[in-house]
Short mmCIF file of C-alpha atoms in Angstrom, two decimals:
data_model
loop_
_atom_site.label_atom_id
_atom_site.label_comp_id
_atom_site.label_asym_id
_atom_site.label_seq_id
_atom_site.Cartn_x
_atom_site.Cartn_y
_atom_site.Cartn_z
CA MET U 929 -3.14 137.80 188.99
CA ARG U 930 -2.93 134.20 187.60
CA ILE U 931 -1.01 131.08 189.23
CA ILE U 932 -0.02 128.17 186.50
CA ILE U 933 0.28 124.79 188.47
CA ALA U 934 3.44 123.42 186.81
CA SER U 935 1.24 119.79 186.23
CA ASN U 936 -1.44 118.29 184.04
CA ASN U 937 -2.39 116.06 186.81
CA ALA U 938 -6.59 116.56 187.53
CA HIS U 939 -6.11 115.51 191.14
CA LYS U 940 -2.97 117.28 191.83
CA ILE U 941 -4.53 120.98 190.51
CA GLY U 942 -8.14 119.79 191.88
CA GLU U 943 -6.66 119.62 195.33
CA ILE U 944 -4.38 122.94 194.63
CA LYS U 945 -7.84 125.01 193.51
CA THR U 946 -9.75 123.89 196.62
CA MET U 947 -6.95 125.05 198.68
CA LEU U 948 -6.37 128.52 197.21
CA LYS U 949 -10.59 128.92 196.64
CA GLU U 950 -10.47 131.59 199.14
CA PHE U 951 -7.86 133.91 197.48
CA ASP U 952 -8.62 136.19 194.55
CA LEU U 953 -6.84 133.84 192.11
CA GLU U 954 -6.58 132.70 188.43
CA VAL U 955 -5.66 129.06 188.50
CA LEU U 956 -4.98 127.15 185.89
CA GLY U 957 -2.86 124.18 184.58
CA LEU U 958 -0.30 123.57 182.34
CA GLN U 959 -3.01 122.51 179.81
CA ASP U 960 -5.18 125.11 180.73
CA ALA U 961 -2.32 127.66 180.21
CA GLY U 962 -1.89 126.45 176.46
CA ILE U 963 1.59 125.06 177.76
CA ASP U 964 2.77 121.91 176.30
CA LEU U 965 6.04 121.51 178.03
CA ASP U 966 7.67 118.37 179.71
CA VAL U 967 10.01 119.68 182.31
CA GLU U 968 12.50 116.21 182.67
CA GLU U 969 12.51 115.80 186.58
CA ASP U 970 16.15 114.66 186.59
CA GLN U 971 17.58 116.63 189.95
CA ASP U 972 18.12 114.03 192.74
CA THR U 973 16.26 116.13 195.56
CA PHE U 974 12.51 117.31 195.57
CA MET U 975 13.35 120.64 195.76
CA GLY U 976 15.87 120.19 192.84
CA ASN U 977 13.02 118.87 190.71
CA ALA U 978 10.38 121.19 191.90
CA TYR U 979 12.92 124.39 191.33
CA LYS U 980 13.57 123.14 188.05
CA LYS U 981 9.92 122.52 186.80
CA ALA U 982 8.60 125.99 188.26
CA LYS U 983 11.87 127.69 186.69
CA GLU U 984 11.47 126.14 183.01
CA ILE U 985 7.70 126.93 182.99
CA TYR U 986 8.80 130.49 183.77
CA ASP U 987 11.00 130.83 181.42
CA HIS U 988 9.10 129.48 178.71
CA LEU U 989 6.53 132.57 179.13
CA THR U 990 6.48 135.76 177.42
CA PRO U 991 7.44 139.16 179.15
CA GLU U 992 4.18 139.84 178.97
CA ALA U 993 2.86 136.97 180.77
CA GLN U 994 5.28 136.80 183.30
CA GLU U 995 4.15 140.19 184.84
CA ASN U 996 1.04 139.01 185.68
CA THR U 997 1.74 135.20 186.48
CA TRP U 998 3.24 133.19 189.00
CA VAL U 999 4.05 129.48 188.61
CA LEU U 1000 3.83 126.92 191.38
CA SER U 1001 5.36 123.82 190.96
CA ASP U 1002 5.88 120.99 193.67
CA ASP U 1003 7.47 117.73 193.58
CA THR U 1004 6.05 114.88 195.85
CA GLY U 1005 7.18 111.74 197.22
CA LEU U 1006 6.91 108.91 199.15
CA ALA U 1007 10.15 108.07 201.84
CA VAL U 1008 10.07 104.69 203.55
CA GLU U 1009 12.38 104.01 206.25
CA ALA U 1010 13.03 100.31 205.75
CA LEU U 1011 13.97 101.19 202.48
CA HIS U 1012 16.35 103.86 202.93
CA GLY U 1013 14.19 106.77 201.70
CA ALA U 1014 13.13 104.99 198.85
CA PRO U 1015 11.12 105.59 196.53
CA GLY U 1016 11.76 109.09 197.47
CA VAL U 1017 12.78 111.15 193.79
CA TYR U 1018 11.64 107.89 191.78
CA SER U 1019 8.09 107.68 193.44
CA ALA U 1020 5.77 108.65 190.39
CA ARG U 1021 7.85 106.06 188.10
CA TYR U 1022 8.87 103.76 191.30
CA SER U 1023 8.05 100.33 188.94
CA GLY U 1024 9.73 101.68 186.03
CA VAL U 1025 6.69 103.20 184.32
CA ALA U 1026 5.60 107.02 185.13
CA HIS U 1027 2.48 107.36 186.98
CA ASP U 1028 1.61 103.70 186.95
CA ASP U 1029 -0.04 103.58 190.40
CA ALA U 1030 -1.05 100.05 190.65
CA GLY U 1031 2.70 99.01 189.35
CA ASN U 1032 4.07 101.25 192.13
CA ASN U 1033 1.70 99.88 194.95
CA ARG U 1034 2.55 95.82 193.86
CA LYS U 1035 6.43 97.11 194.09
CA LEU U 1036 6.43 98.78 197.14
CA LEU U 1037 4.31 95.93 199.03
CA LYS U 1038 6.88 93.12 197.62
CA GLU U 1039 9.53 95.41 198.90
CA LEU U 1040 8.26 95.13 202.29
CA GLN U 1041 7.36 91.96 202.41
CA GLY U 1042 7.79 90.14 205.65
CA ILE U 1043 8.49 93.64 207.41
CA PRO U 1044 6.28 93.93 210.41
CA GLU U 1045 4.44 97.03 211.41
CA GLU U 1046 6.91 98.75 213.74
CA GLY U 1047 9.35 98.46 210.44
CA ARG U 1048 7.10 100.16 208.21
CA GLY U 1049 7.43 104.05 208.71
CA ALA U 1050 7.29 106.39 206.13
CA LYS U 1051 6.09 109.81 205.26
CA PHE U 1052 5.06 111.83 202.44
CA VAL U 1053 7.34 114.75 201.69
CA THR U 1054 6.21 117.72 199.41
CA ALA U 1055 8.75 120.65 197.97
CA MET U 1056 7.13 123.37 196.83
CA VAL U 1057 8.20 126.36 194.87
CA LEU U 1058 6.44 129.58 193.89
CA LEU U 1059 8.29 131.76 190.85
CA GLY U 1060 7.60 135.02 189.57
CA LYS U 1061 8.97 138.31 188.96
CA LYS U 1062 11.20 139.05 191.68
CA LEU U 1063 9.49 136.16 193.51
CA ASP U 1064 11.03 133.25 194.67
CA ILE U 1065 9.72 131.22 197.80
CA ARG U 1066 10.34 127.70 198.58
CA VAL U 1067 8.91 125.66 201.10
CA PHE U 1068 8.15 121.90 202.12
CA GLY U 1069 5.74 120.10 203.69
CA GLU U 1070 5.79 116.08 205.43
CA VAL U 1071 2.88 113.80 206.97
CA GLN U 1072 4.11 110.90 209.23
CA GLY U 1073 3.02 107.42 208.77
CA ARG U 1074 3.18 103.84 207.88
CA ILE U 1075 3.26 101.68 204.76
CA LEU U 1076 -0.05 99.10 205.31
CA GLU U 1077 0.06 95.65 204.18
CA SER U 1078 -2.49 95.75 201.53
CA LEU U 1079 -4.68 98.48 199.77
CA ASN U 1080 -6.96 100.27 202.20
CA GLY U 1081 -10.04 102.57 200.68
CA GLN U 1082 -10.59 103.67 197.24
CA GLY U 1083 -10.17 107.38 197.64
CA GLY U 1084 -6.77 109.36 196.60
CA PHE U 1085 -4.35 108.71 194.40
CA GLY U 1086 -1.14 107.22 194.19
CA TYR U 1087 0.33 105.69 197.31
CA ASP U 1088 -2.65 106.91 198.94
CA PRO U 1089 -4.58 103.25 199.60
CA LEU U 1090 -1.60 101.85 200.91
CA PHE U 1091 -0.41 105.20 203.38
CA PHE U 1092 -2.11 105.00 206.97
CA SER U 1093 -1.93 108.72 208.47
CA PHE U 1094 -0.76 108.77 211.77
CA ASP U 1095 -3.06 112.24 212.31
CA LEU U 1096 -6.09 110.59 210.59
CA GLY U 1097 -5.73 107.20 212.09
CA LYS U 1098 -6.69 105.80 208.52
CA SER U 1099 -5.24 105.38 205.08
CA PHE U 1100 -5.33 108.18 202.86
CA GLY U 1101 -7.21 106.29 200.51
CA GLU U 1102 -10.24 106.13 202.87
CA ALA U 1103 -10.24 109.46 204.02
CA THR U 1104 -12.36 112.25 202.11
CA GLU U 1105 -10.79 115.09 199.91
CA ALA U 1106 -11.25 117.41 203.11
CA GLU U 1107 -9.63 115.25 205.49
CA LYS U 1108 -6.57 114.38 203.56
CA ASN U 1109 -5.99 118.02 203.00
CA SER U 1110 -6.46 119.12 206.23
CA VAL U 1111 -3.13 116.95 206.99
CA SER U 1112 -1.47 116.48 203.97
CA HIS U 1113 2.04 117.37 203.05
CA ARG U 1114 0.95 119.27 199.65
CA GLY U 1115 -1.30 121.12 202.02
CA ARG U 1116 1.23 121.97 204.68
CA ALA U 1117 3.79 122.85 202.03
CA LEU U 1118 1.07 125.22 200.46
CA GLU U 1119 -0.06 126.65 203.97
CA ALA U 1120 3.94 127.49 204.44
CA LEU U 1121 3.80 129.00 201.15
CA LEU U 1122 0.94 130.74 201.62
CA ARG U 1123 2.08 132.45 205.01
CA GLU U 1124 5.49 133.56 203.22
CA LEU U 1125 3.57 135.19 200.75
CA LYS U 1126 1.40 137.03 203.27
CA HIS U 1127 4.37 138.39 204.85
CA ASP U 1128 5.79 139.32 201.73
CA GLU U 1129 6.46 143.29 202.12
CA ASN U 1130 6.81 143.96 198.12
CA ARG U 1131 3.65 141.79 197.68
CA GLY U 1132 1.55 143.30 200.00
CA GLY U 1133 0.07 139.74 200.50
CA PHE U 1134 -3.24 139.04 198.51
#
């Protein structure tokens, strides 16, 4: 069985591969699978975007490929209390340009300028979907924290250097990959997904 991750983000693919390494699965990104399909993330919820990506990519596969392939898709974003849940589904393009991490972080800091520590609560949210033949699993994962007043740490990507994790007592930018994976929103969503798979009587687990 193979899983195609609905992404070309090397960081994301690497995280998911690490989390799945104990299972006998071939894990591929879109480029590895030879798929050149850019799904527009135009839904108004994380789960809506995640499902749309998984469905369009699965439907793009040949009938033969669908027999032994699952498509794993997620939509992840940052929800800041003081900004009424923003940037939310626009997290990757908050500054107006997709995946401009530096620009997104600058805008977030500007929007929160003058707001004290106790008002900077935030959470990372991941909605995750796994689609296959007669398989449709949808789960969420969350991690709580707050937004720092400046970048802290060189690790991770996206908003990681600004997100102080309550679980770790440090920013995701300061955390090792193993530390982040142990508490991360994507990790928790994936754990929930794997629990669902293991209890799927039709599949008999892994």
